[in-house]
């Protein structure tokens, strides 16, 4: 596994996503923003969370939320746990497969509600005016997919709050997008092992951890939001396997009930013991 590439990507991703979320935060909280007019409830919840946790903590939380989802979706694409590529293009193509299929009029009805499908088709057909119709349609697809997987993989996918969607990065389709770098780092070879998830988390948090320990040397106390970074150590293989086998593994078995992969899932709750 090319851990040096994963480290460069994860550290870059945190900085990039934090910048993106910070920029979007300023836009949506502007006095006369479209978000304030059209997403009143989401803005109210966002401002409440900022008051309780602080602006920096909200930015960190949202940035990691998107990093986590993008990486999980790429891992699933690479291992064909999904019927269609959400982050990845089909062979010989450039756009994510799910968007390419939507442009041809094909959207999975189980994943995407009829209402969201209508919005996507309106954007792609030009019926709904937008400065970035394809980008907006793709963002709707990603949110719908994430919320769909919440039902079967709550270990990896929490339901996306409205304000988290508002703070989603804009550029997801260009060659310089965060998803392009995700695909470049999470190669099919790197995604052959579930340990890639543990490595990515460790590298993502590494710069924050260094900041916390540098502050400790200056006799600054560790605040509650910095505890995860301060206590984060190498993620043991069994923890990574537990998370993956009880989330992605469960999805695999639901879609392929005849598969014997389950026999290799030593850390699956169903394999080890019944939870009382």
PDB file of C-alpha atoms in Angstrom:
ATOM      1  CA  UNK A   1       0.000   0.000   0.000  1.00  0.00           C
ATOM      2  CA  UNK A   2       1.346   3.443  -0.966  1.00  0.00           C
ATOM      3  CA  UNK A   3       1.002   5.147   2.423  1.00  0.00           C
ATOM      4  CA  UNK A   4       3.083   8.161   1.348  1.00  0.00           C
ATOM      5  CA  UNK A   5       0.492   9.008  -1.289  1.00  0.00           C
ATOM      6  CA  UNK A   6      -2.320   8.500   1.200  1.00  0.00           C
ATOM      7  CA  UNK A   7      -0.611  10.805   3.691  1.00  0.00           C
ATOM      8  CA  UNK A   8      -0.131  13.620   1.162  1.00  0.00           C
ATOM      9  CA  UNK A   9      -3.735  13.300   0.073  1.00  0.00           C
ATOM     10  CA  UNK A  10      -5.290  13.160   3.551  1.00  0.00           C
ATOM     11  CA  UNK A  11      -3.358  16.156   4.852  1.00  0.00           C
ATOM     12  CA  UNK A  12      -4.102  18.149   1.701  1.00  0.00           C
ATOM     13  CA  UNK A  13      -7.772  17.126   1.860  1.00  0.00           C
ATOM     14  CA  UNK A  14      -8.180  18.475   5.393  1.00  0.00           C
ATOM     15  CA  UNK A  15      -6.689  21.837   4.469  1.00  0.00           C
ATOM     16  CA  UNK A  16      -8.651  22.034   1.213  1.00  0.00           C
ATOM     17  CA  UNK A  17     -11.980  21.015   2.729  1.00  0.00           C
ATOM     18  CA  UNK A  18     -11.580  23.388   5.642  1.00  0.00           C
ATOM     19  CA  UNK A  19     -10.946  26.250   3.191  1.00  0.00           C
ATOM     20  CA  UNK A  20     -13.973  25.242   1.106  1.00  0.00           C
ATOM     21  CA  UNK A  21     -16.253  24.967   4.126  1.00  0.00           C
ATOM     22  CA  UNK A  22     -14.998  28.284   5.523  1.00  0.00           C
ATOM     23  CA  UNK A  23     -15.739  30.019   2.218  1.00  0.00           C
ATOM     24  CA  UNK A  24     -19.191  28.441   1.930  1.00  0.00           C
ATOM     25  CA  UNK A  25     -19.930  29.370   5.538  1.00  0.00           C
ATOM     26  CA  UNK A  26     -19.323  33.025   4.781  1.00  0.00           C
ATOM     27  CA  UNK A  27     -21.590  32.838   1.728  1.00  0.00           C
ATOM     28  CA  UNK A  28     -24.548  31.093   3.367  1.00  0.00           C
ATOM     29  CA  UNK A  29     -24.421  33.271   6.491  1.00  0.00           C
ATOM     30  CA  UNK A  30     -24.293  36.542   4.535  1.00  0.00           C
ATOM     31  CA  UNK A  31     -27.160  38.847   5.477  1.00  0.00           C
ATOM     32  CA  UNK A  32     -29.082  38.553   2.208  1.00  0.00           C
ATOM     33  CA  UNK A  33     -27.910  35.108   1.099  1.00  0.00           C
ATOM     34  CA  UNK A  34     -30.110  32.753  -0.914  1.00  0.00           C
ATOM     35  CA  UNK A  35     -29.602  30.151   1.817  1.00  0.00           C
ATOM     36  CA  UNK A  36     -31.207  32.448   4.396  1.00  0.00           C
ATOM     37  CA  UNK A  37     -34.237  32.865   2.137  1.00  0.00           C
ATOM     38  CA  UNK A  38     -34.580  29.254   0.987  1.00  0.00           C
ATOM     39  CA  UNK A  39     -33.185  27.186   3.887  1.00  0.00           C
ATOM     40  CA  UNK A  40     -34.297  29.026   6.994  1.00  0.00           C
ATOM     41  CA  UNK A  41     -34.371  25.957   9.229  1.00  0.00           C
ATOM     42  CA  UNK A  42     -30.904  24.794   8.149  1.00  0.00           C
ATOM     43  CA  UNK A  43     -29.416  28.247   8.749  1.00  0.00           C
ATOM     44  CA  UNK A  44     -31.049  28.381  12.171  1.00  0.00           C
ATOM     45  CA  UNK A  45     -29.527  25.023  13.124  1.00  0.00           C
ATOM     46  CA  UNK A  46     -26.143  26.076  11.741  1.00  0.00           C
ATOM     47  CA  UNK A  47     -26.058  29.295  13.772  1.00  0.00           C
ATOM     48  CA  UNK A  48     -27.156  27.387  16.880  1.00  0.00           C
ATOM     49  CA  UNK A  49     -24.307  24.893  16.469  1.00  0.00           C
ATOM     50  CA  UNK A  50     -21.809  27.719  15.968  1.00  0.00           C
ATOM     51  CA  UNK A  51     -23.014  29.355  19.191  1.00  0.00           C
ATOM     52  CA  UNK A  52     -22.670  26.079  21.126  1.00  0.00           C
ATOM     53  CA  UNK A  53     -19.490  24.606  19.603  1.00  0.00           C
ATOM     54  CA  UNK A  54     -17.787  27.555  17.975  1.00  0.00           C
ATOM     55  CA  UNK A  55     -17.122  28.349  14.336  1.00  0.00           C
ATOM     56  CA  UNK A  56     -13.838  26.435  14.112  1.00  0.00           C
ATOM     57  CA  UNK A  57     -15.343  23.247  15.500  1.00  0.00           C
ATOM     58  CA  UNK A  58     -18.271  23.370  13.052  1.00  0.00           C
ATOM     59  CA  UNK A  59     -15.861  23.879  10.142  1.00  0.00           C
ATOM     60  CA  UNK A  60     -13.747  20.929  11.327  1.00  0.00           C
ATOM     61  CA  UNK A  61     -16.795  18.727  11.753  1.00  0.00           C
ATOM     62  CA  UNK A  62     -18.284  19.454   8.332  1.00  0.00           C
ATOM     63  CA  UNK A  63     -14.929  19.125   6.565  1.00  0.00           C
ATOM     64  CA  UNK A  64     -14.337  15.709   8.098  1.00  0.00           C
ATOM     65  CA  UNK A  65     -17.904  14.631   7.344  1.00  0.00           C
ATOM     66  CA  UNK A  66     -17.325  15.144   3.638  1.00  0.00           C
ATOM     67  CA  UNK A  67     -13.849  13.632   3.718  1.00  0.00           C
ATOM     68  CA  UNK A  68     -15.237  10.534   5.405  1.00  0.00           C
ATOM     69  CA  UNK A  69     -18.067  10.127   2.918  1.00  0.00           C
ATOM     70  CA  UNK A  70     -15.973  10.724  -0.187  1.00  0.00           C
ATOM     71  CA  UNK A  71     -13.399   8.153   0.945  1.00  0.00           C
ATOM     72  CA  UNK A  72     -16.045   5.588   1.897  1.00  0.00           C
ATOM     73  CA  UNK A  73     -17.796   5.973  -1.445  1.00  0.00           C
ATOM     74  CA  UNK A  74     -14.516   5.604  -3.354  1.00  0.00           C
ATOM     75  CA  UNK A  75     -13.673   2.466  -1.363  1.00  0.00           C
ATOM     76  CA  UNK A  76     -17.101   1.037  -2.163  1.00  0.00           C
ATOM     77  CA  UNK A  77     -16.764   1.889  -5.850  1.00  0.00           C
ATOM     78  CA  UNK A  78     -13.345   0.280  -6.105  1.00  0.00           C
ATOM     79  CA  UNK A  79     -14.545  -2.954  -4.535  1.00  0.00           C
ATOM     80  CA  UNK A  80     -17.839  -2.955  -6.461  1.00  0.00           C
ATOM     81  CA  UNK A  81     -19.951  -2.952  -3.318  1.00  0.00           C
ATOM     82  CA  UNK A  82     -22.238  -0.619  -5.259  1.00  0.00           C
ATOM     83  CA  UNK A  83     -24.175  -1.252  -8.443  1.00  0.00           C
ATOM     84  CA  UNK A  84     -22.968   2.042  -9.911  1.00  0.00           C
ATOM     85  CA  UNK A  85     -19.906   4.220  -9.384  1.00  0.00           C
ATOM     86  CA  UNK A  86     -20.761   7.228  -7.225  1.00  0.00           C
ATOM     87  CA  UNK A  87     -17.296   8.793  -7.083  1.00  0.00           C
ATOM     88  CA  UNK A  88     -15.700   6.783  -9.869  1.00  0.00           C
ATOM     89  CA  UNK A  89     -16.325   6.912 -13.623  1.00  0.00           C
ATOM     90  CA  UNK A  90     -17.118   3.846 -15.675  1.00  0.00           C
ATOM     91  CA  UNK A  91     -14.176   2.418 -17.601  1.00  0.00           C
ATOM     92  CA  UNK A  92     -13.133   4.753 -20.400  1.00  0.00           C
ATOM     93  CA  UNK A  93     -15.257   7.617 -19.060  1.00  0.00           C
ATOM     94  CA  UNK A  94     -14.392  10.798 -17.174  1.00  0.00           C
ATOM     95  CA  UNK A  95     -17.493  11.789 -15.235  1.00  0.00           C
ATOM     96  CA  UNK A  96     -18.747   9.776 -12.245  1.00  0.00           C
ATOM     97  CA  UNK A  97     -20.857   6.908 -13.495  1.00  0.00           C
ATOM     98  CA  UNK A  98     -23.926   7.911 -11.486  1.00  0.00           C
ATOM     99  CA  UNK A  99     -23.968  11.353 -13.130  1.00  0.00           C
ATOM    100  CA  UNK A 100     -23.376   9.941 -16.611  1.00  0.00           C
ATOM    101  CA  UNK A 101     -26.324   7.595 -16.111  1.00  0.00           C
ATOM    102  CA  UNK A 102     -28.531  10.419 -14.824  1.00  0.00           C
ATOM    103  CA  UNK A 103     -27.736  12.444 -17.961  1.00  0.00           C
ATOM    104  CA  UNK A 104     -29.109   9.500 -19.950  1.00  0.00           C
ATOM    105  CA  UNK A 105     -32.269   9.479 -17.834  1.00  0.00           C
ATOM    106  CA  UNK A 106     -31.334   6.616 -15.514  1.00  0.00           C
ATOM    107  CA  UNK A 107     -31.524   7.147 -11.742  1.00  0.00           C
ATOM    108  CA  UNK A 108     -31.949   4.416  -9.145  1.00  0.00           C
ATOM    109  CA  UNK A 109     -35.410   4.930  -7.678  1.00  0.00           C
ATOM    110  CA  UNK A 110     -34.481   3.141  -4.471  1.00  0.00           C
ATOM    111  CA  UNK A 111     -31.628   5.554  -3.795  1.00  0.00           C
ATOM    112  CA  UNK A 112     -33.111   8.825  -4.993  1.00  0.00           C
ATOM    113  CA  UNK A 113     -36.630  10.024  -4.164  1.00  0.00           C
ATOM    114  CA  UNK A 114     -39.002  11.068  -6.923  1.00  0.00           C
ATOM    115  CA  UNK A 115     -38.802  14.689  -5.769  1.00  0.00           C
ATOM    116  CA  UNK A 116     -34.994  14.788  -5.963  1.00  0.00           C
ATOM    117  CA  UNK A 117     -35.061  12.946  -9.288  1.00  0.00           C
ATOM    118  CA  UNK A 118     -37.301  15.695 -10.650  1.00  0.00           C
ATOM    119  CA  UNK A 119     -34.894  18.396  -9.506  1.00  0.00           C
ATOM    120  CA  UNK A 120     -31.959  16.549 -11.065  1.00  0.00           C
ATOM    121  CA  UNK A 121     -33.688  16.037 -14.409  1.00  0.00           C
ATOM    122  CA  UNK A 122     -34.792  19.692 -14.471  1.00  0.00           C
ATOM    123  CA  UNK A 123     -31.195  20.791 -13.911  1.00  0.00           C
ATOM    124  CA  UNK A 124     -29.759  18.463 -16.545  1.00  0.00           C
ATOM    125  CA  UNK A 125     -32.389  19.375 -19.125  1.00  0.00           C
ATOM    126  CA  UNK A 126     -31.977  23.109 -18.576  1.00  0.00           C
ATOM    127  CA  UNK A 127     -35.520  23.527 -17.289  1.00  0.00           C
ATOM    128  CA  UNK A 128     -34.161  24.770 -13.981  1.00  0.00           C
ATOM    129  CA  UNK A 129     -31.652  27.575 -14.587  1.00  0.00           C
ATOM    130  CA  UNK A 130     -28.318  27.142 -12.827  1.00  0.00           C
ATOM    131  CA  UNK A 131     -24.779  28.486 -13.325  1.00  0.00           C
ATOM    132  CA  UNK A 132     -23.510  24.941 -12.736  1.00  0.00           C
ATOM    133  CA  UNK A 133     -26.320  22.543 -13.605  1.00  0.00           C
ATOM    134  CA  UNK A 134     -24.231  19.372 -13.746  1.00  0.00           C
ATOM    135  CA  UNK A 135     -22.387  20.201 -10.542  1.00  0.00           C
ATOM    136  CA  UNK A 136     -25.624  20.946  -8.709  1.00  0.00           C
ATOM    137  CA  UNK A 137     -27.254  17.768 -10.024  1.00  0.00           C
ATOM    138  CA  UNK A 138     -24.245  15.726  -8.934  1.00  0.00           C
ATOM    139  CA  UNK A 139     -24.315  17.205  -5.432  1.00  0.00           C
ATOM    140  CA  UNK A 140     -27.987  16.210  -5.139  1.00  0.00           C
ATOM    141  CA  UNK A 141     -27.081  12.673  -6.202  1.00  0.00           C
ATOM    142  CA  UNK A 142     -24.297  12.394  -3.624  1.00  0.00           C
ATOM    143  CA  UNK A 143     -26.486  13.601  -0.749  1.00  0.00           C
ATOM    144  CA  UNK A 144     -29.260  11.192  -1.768  1.00  0.00           C
ATOM    145  CA  UNK A 145     -26.826   8.271  -1.938  1.00  0.00           C
ATOM    146  CA  UNK A 146     -25.280   9.112   1.450  1.00  0.00           C
ATOM    147  CA  UNK A 147     -28.690   9.258   3.097  1.00  0.00           C
ATOM    148  CA  UNK A 148     -29.665   5.978   1.420  1.00  0.00           C
ATOM    149  CA  UNK A 149     -26.615   4.203   2.833  1.00  0.00           C
ATOM    150  CA  UNK A 150     -27.396   5.620   6.276  1.00  0.00           C
ATOM    151  CA  UNK A 151     -30.129   2.981   6.557  1.00  0.00           C
ATOM    152  CA  UNK A 152     -27.694   0.068   6.225  1.00  0.00           C
ATOM    153  CA  UNK A 153     -24.316   1.525   7.235  1.00  0.00           C
ATOM    154  CA  UNK A 154     -24.710   3.818  10.215  1.00  0.00           C
ATOM    155  CA  UNK A 155     -21.111   3.071  11.218  1.00  0.00           C
ATOM    156  CA  UNK A 156     -19.903   5.104   8.214  1.00  0.00           C
ATOM    157  CA  UNK A 157     -22.859   7.246   7.147  1.00  0.00           C
ATOM    158  CA  UNK A 158     -24.765   9.463   9.512  1.00  0.00           C
ATOM    159  CA  UNK A 159     -27.726  11.247   8.000  1.00  0.00           C
ATOM    160  CA  UNK A 160     -26.586  14.542   6.486  1.00  0.00           C
ATOM    161  CA  UNK A 161     -27.945  17.646   8.174  1.00  0.00           C
ATOM    162  CA  UNK A 162     -29.278  20.336   5.869  1.00  0.00           C
ATOM    163  CA  UNK A 163     -26.504  22.756   6.772  1.00  0.00           C
ATOM    164  CA  UNK A 164     -23.865  20.105   6.033  1.00  0.00           C
ATOM    165  CA  UNK A 165     -25.281  19.914   2.533  1.00  0.00           C
ATOM    166  CA  UNK A 166     -25.195  23.720   2.259  1.00  0.00           C
ATOM    167  CA  UNK A 167     -21.483  23.671   3.137  1.00  0.00           C
ATOM    168  CA  UNK A 168     -20.593  20.964   0.622  1.00  0.00           C
ATOM    169  CA  UNK A 169     -17.658  21.867  -1.688  1.00  0.00           C
ATOM    170  CA  UNK A 170     -18.730  23.346  -5.014  1.00  0.00           C
ATOM    171  CA  UNK A 171     -16.160  21.881  -7.386  1.00  0.00           C
ATOM    172  CA  UNK A 172     -16.620  18.107  -7.505  1.00  0.00           C
ATOM    173  CA  UNK A 173     -16.214  17.420 -11.223  1.00  0.00           C
ATOM    174  CA  UNK A 174     -13.063  19.155 -12.464  1.00  0.00           C
ATOM    175  CA  UNK A 175      -9.621  17.615 -12.715  1.00  0.00           C
ATOM    176  CA  UNK A 176      -8.575  19.678  -9.692  1.00  0.00           C
ATOM    177  CA  UNK A 177     -11.531  18.725  -7.518  1.00  0.00           C
ATOM    178  CA  UNK A 178     -11.266  16.940  -4.183  1.00  0.00           C
ATOM    179  CA  UNK A 179     -12.834  13.883  -5.801  1.00  0.00           C
ATOM    180  CA  UNK A 180     -10.177  13.783  -8.511  1.00  0.00           C
ATOM    181  CA  UNK A 181      -7.506  13.706  -5.808  1.00  0.00           C
ATOM    182  CA  UNK A 182      -9.489  11.089  -3.881  1.00  0.00           C
ATOM    183  CA  UNK A 183      -9.498   8.785  -6.894  1.00  0.00           C
ATOM    184  CA  UNK A 184      -5.818   9.428  -7.521  1.00  0.00           C
ATOM    185  CA  UNK A 185      -4.819   8.514  -3.955  1.00  0.00           C
ATOM    186  CA  UNK A 186      -7.307   5.709  -3.383  1.00  0.00           C
ATOM    187  CA  UNK A 187      -6.178   3.568  -6.285  1.00  0.00           C
ATOM    188  CA  UNK A 188      -7.770   0.146  -6.813  1.00  0.00           C
ATOM    189  CA  UNK A 189      -4.550  -1.327  -5.429  1.00  0.00           C
ATOM    190  CA  UNK A 190      -4.743   0.756  -2.235  1.00  0.00           C
ATOM    191  CA  UNK A 191      -8.416  -0.099  -1.837  1.00  0.00           C
ATOM    192  CA  UNK A 192      -7.777  -3.837  -1.867  1.00  0.00           C
ATOM    193  CA  UNK A 193      -7.130  -3.660   1.883  1.00  0.00           C
ATOM    194  CA  UNK A 194      -9.588  -2.346   4.469  1.00  0.00           C
ATOM    195  CA  UNK A 195      -6.609  -0.836   6.280  1.00  0.00           C
ATOM    196  CA  UNK A 196      -6.725   2.077   3.841  1.00  0.00           C
ATOM    197  CA  UNK A 197      -9.574   3.528   5.941  1.00  0.00           C
ATOM    198  CA  UNK A 198      -7.472   3.468   9.107  1.00  0.00           C
ATOM    199  CA  UNK A 199      -4.475   5.002   7.365  1.00  0.00           C
ATOM    200  CA  UNK A 200      -6.562   7.810   5.889  1.00  0.00           C
ATOM    201  CA  UNK A 201      -8.041   8.731   9.266  1.00  0.00           C
ATOM    202  CA  UNK A 202      -4.637   8.673  10.932  1.00  0.00           C
ATOM    203  CA  UNK A 203      -3.092  10.902   8.281  1.00  0.00           C
ATOM    204  CA  UNK A 204      -6.093  13.239   8.127  1.00  0.00           C
ATOM    205  CA  UNK A 205      -5.848  14.016  11.838  1.00  0.00           C
ATOM    206  CA  UNK A 206      -2.024  14.045  12.018  1.00  0.00           C
ATOM    207  CA  UNK A 207      -1.478  17.774  11.455  1.00  0.00           C
ATOM    208  CA  UNK A 208      -4.161  18.647  13.992  1.00  0.00           C
ATOM    209  CA  UNK A 209      -2.518  16.285  16.485  1.00  0.00           C
ATOM    210  CA  UNK A 210       0.841  17.992  15.937  1.00  0.00           C
ATOM    211  CA  UNK A 211      -0.783  21.373  16.606  1.00  0.00           C
ATOM    212  CA  UNK A 212      -2.306  20.108  19.848  1.00  0.00           C
ATOM    213  CA  UNK A 213       0.961  18.693  21.160  1.00  0.00           C
ATOM    214  CA  UNK A 214       2.854  21.831  20.147  1.00  0.00           C
ATOM    215  CA  UNK A 215       0.353  23.823  22.217  1.00  0.00           C
ATOM    216  CA  UNK A 216       0.821  21.432  25.142  1.00  0.00           C
ATOM    217  CA  UNK A 217       4.536  22.206  25.168  1.00  0.00           C
ATOM    218  CA  UNK A 218       3.555  25.842  25.657  1.00  0.00           C
ATOM    219  CA  UNK A 219       1.416  24.849  28.665  1.00  0.00           C
ATOM    220  CA  UNK A 220      -1.862  25.319  26.822  1.00  0.00           C
ATOM    221  CA  UNK A 221      -4.649  23.032  27.995  1.00  0.00           C
ATOM    222  CA  UNK A 222      -6.293  20.516  25.690  1.00  0.00           C
ATOM    223  CA  UNK A 223      -9.865  21.606  25.000  1.00  0.00           C
ATOM    224  CA  UNK A 224     -12.714  19.116  24.568  1.00  0.00           C
ATOM    225  CA  UNK A 225     -12.740  19.442  20.779  1.00  0.00           C
ATOM    226  CA  UNK A 226      -9.028  18.609  20.648  1.00  0.00           C
ATOM    227  CA  UNK A 227      -9.231  15.404  22.674  1.00  0.00           C
ATOM    228  CA  UNK A 228      -9.681  13.105  19.627  1.00  0.00           C
ATOM    229  CA  UNK A 229      -6.554  14.526  18.005  1.00  0.00           C
ATOM    230  CA  UNK A 230      -4.558  14.335  21.222  1.00  0.00           C
ATOM    231  CA  UNK A 231      -5.466  10.737  21.970  1.00  0.00           C
ATOM    232  CA  UNK A 232      -5.381   9.388  18.402  1.00  0.00           C
ATOM    233  CA  UNK A 233      -2.853   6.627  17.920  1.00  0.00           C
ATOM    234  CA  UNK A 234      -2.359   4.048  15.196  1.00  0.00           C
ATOM    235  CA  UNK A 235      -5.705   2.439  14.440  1.00  0.00           C
ATOM    236  CA  UNK A 236      -5.399  -1.300  15.146  1.00  0.00           C
ATOM    237  CA  UNK A 237      -6.268  -3.565  12.239  1.00  0.00           C
ATOM    238  CA  UNK A 238      -9.070  -5.275  14.195  1.00  0.00           C
ATOM    239  CA  UNK A 239     -10.865  -1.956  14.741  1.00  0.00           C
ATOM    240  CA  UNK A 240     -10.755  -1.138  11.038  1.00  0.00           C
ATOM    241  CA  UNK A 241     -11.947  -4.635  10.158  1.00  0.00           C
ATOM    242  CA  UNK A 242     -14.769  -4.388  12.718  1.00  0.00           C
ATOM    243  CA  UNK A 243     -16.007  -1.114  11.235  1.00  0.00           C
ATOM    244  CA  UNK A 244     -15.802  -2.314   7.652  1.00  0.00           C
ATOM    245  CA  UNK A 245     -17.236  -5.797   8.170  1.00  0.00           C
ATOM    246  CA  UNK A 246     -20.213  -4.444  10.113  1.00  0.00           C
ATOM    247  CA  UNK A 247     -20.958  -1.728   7.568  1.00  0.00           C
ATOM    248  CA  UNK A 248     -19.643  -2.350   4.055  1.00  0.00           C
ATOM    249  CA  UNK A 249     -19.702  -6.091   4.668  1.00  0.00           C
ATOM    250  CA  UNK A 250     -23.334  -5.951   5.645  1.00  0.00           C
ATOM    251  CA  UNK A 251     -24.191  -4.084   2.440  1.00  0.00           C
ATOM    252  CA  UNK A 252     -22.314  -6.706   0.393  1.00  0.00           C
ATOM    253  CA  UNK A 253     -24.304  -9.545   1.941  1.00  0.00           C
ATOM    254  CA  UNK A 254     -27.621  -7.748   1.465  1.00  0.00           C
ATOM    255  CA  UNK A 255     -26.910  -7.377  -2.251  1.00  0.00           C
ATOM    256  CA  UNK A 256     -25.325 -10.827  -2.663  1.00  0.00           C
ATOM    257  CA  UNK A 257     -27.058 -13.239  -0.271  1.00  0.00           C
ATOM    258  CA  UNK A 258     -25.432 -16.285  -1.949  1.00  0.00           C
ATOM    259  CA  UNK A 259     -21.905 -14.935  -1.450  1.00  0.00           C
ATOM    260  CA  UNK A 260     -19.596 -16.869   0.892  1.00  0.00           C
ATOM    261  CA  UNK A 261     -17.645 -13.733   1.788  1.00  0.00           C
ATOM    262  CA  UNK A 262     -19.477 -13.731   5.131  1.00  0.00           C
ATOM    263  CA  UNK A 263     -17.434 -16.778   6.189  1.00  0.00           C
ATOM    264  CA  UNK A 264     -14.283 -14.617   6.093  1.00  0.00           C
ATOM    265  CA  UNK A 265     -15.730 -11.833   8.271  1.00  0.00           C
ATOM    266  CA  UNK A 266     -14.151 -12.779  11.593  1.00  0.00           C
ATOM    267  CA  UNK A 267     -15.138  -9.470  13.197  1.00  0.00           C
ATOM    268  CA  UNK A 268     -18.762  -9.358  12.093  1.00  0.00           C
ATOM    269  CA  UNK A 269     -21.095  -9.070  15.093  1.00  0.00           C
ATOM    270  CA  UNK A 270     -23.223 -11.890  13.661  1.00  0.00           C
ATOM    271  CA  UNK A 271     -20.142 -14.110  13.401  1.00  0.00           C
ATOM    272  CA  UNK A 272     -18.826 -13.484  16.896  1.00  0.00           C
ATOM    273  CA  UNK A 273     -21.793 -13.147  19.241  1.00  0.00           C
ATOM    274  CA  UNK A 274     -25.304 -11.861  19.515  1.00  0.00           C
ATOM    275  CA  UNK A 275     -25.562  -8.391  21.048  1.00  0.00           C
ATOM    276  CA  UNK A 276     -27.742  -8.590  24.156  1.00  0.00           C
TER     277      UNK A 276
END
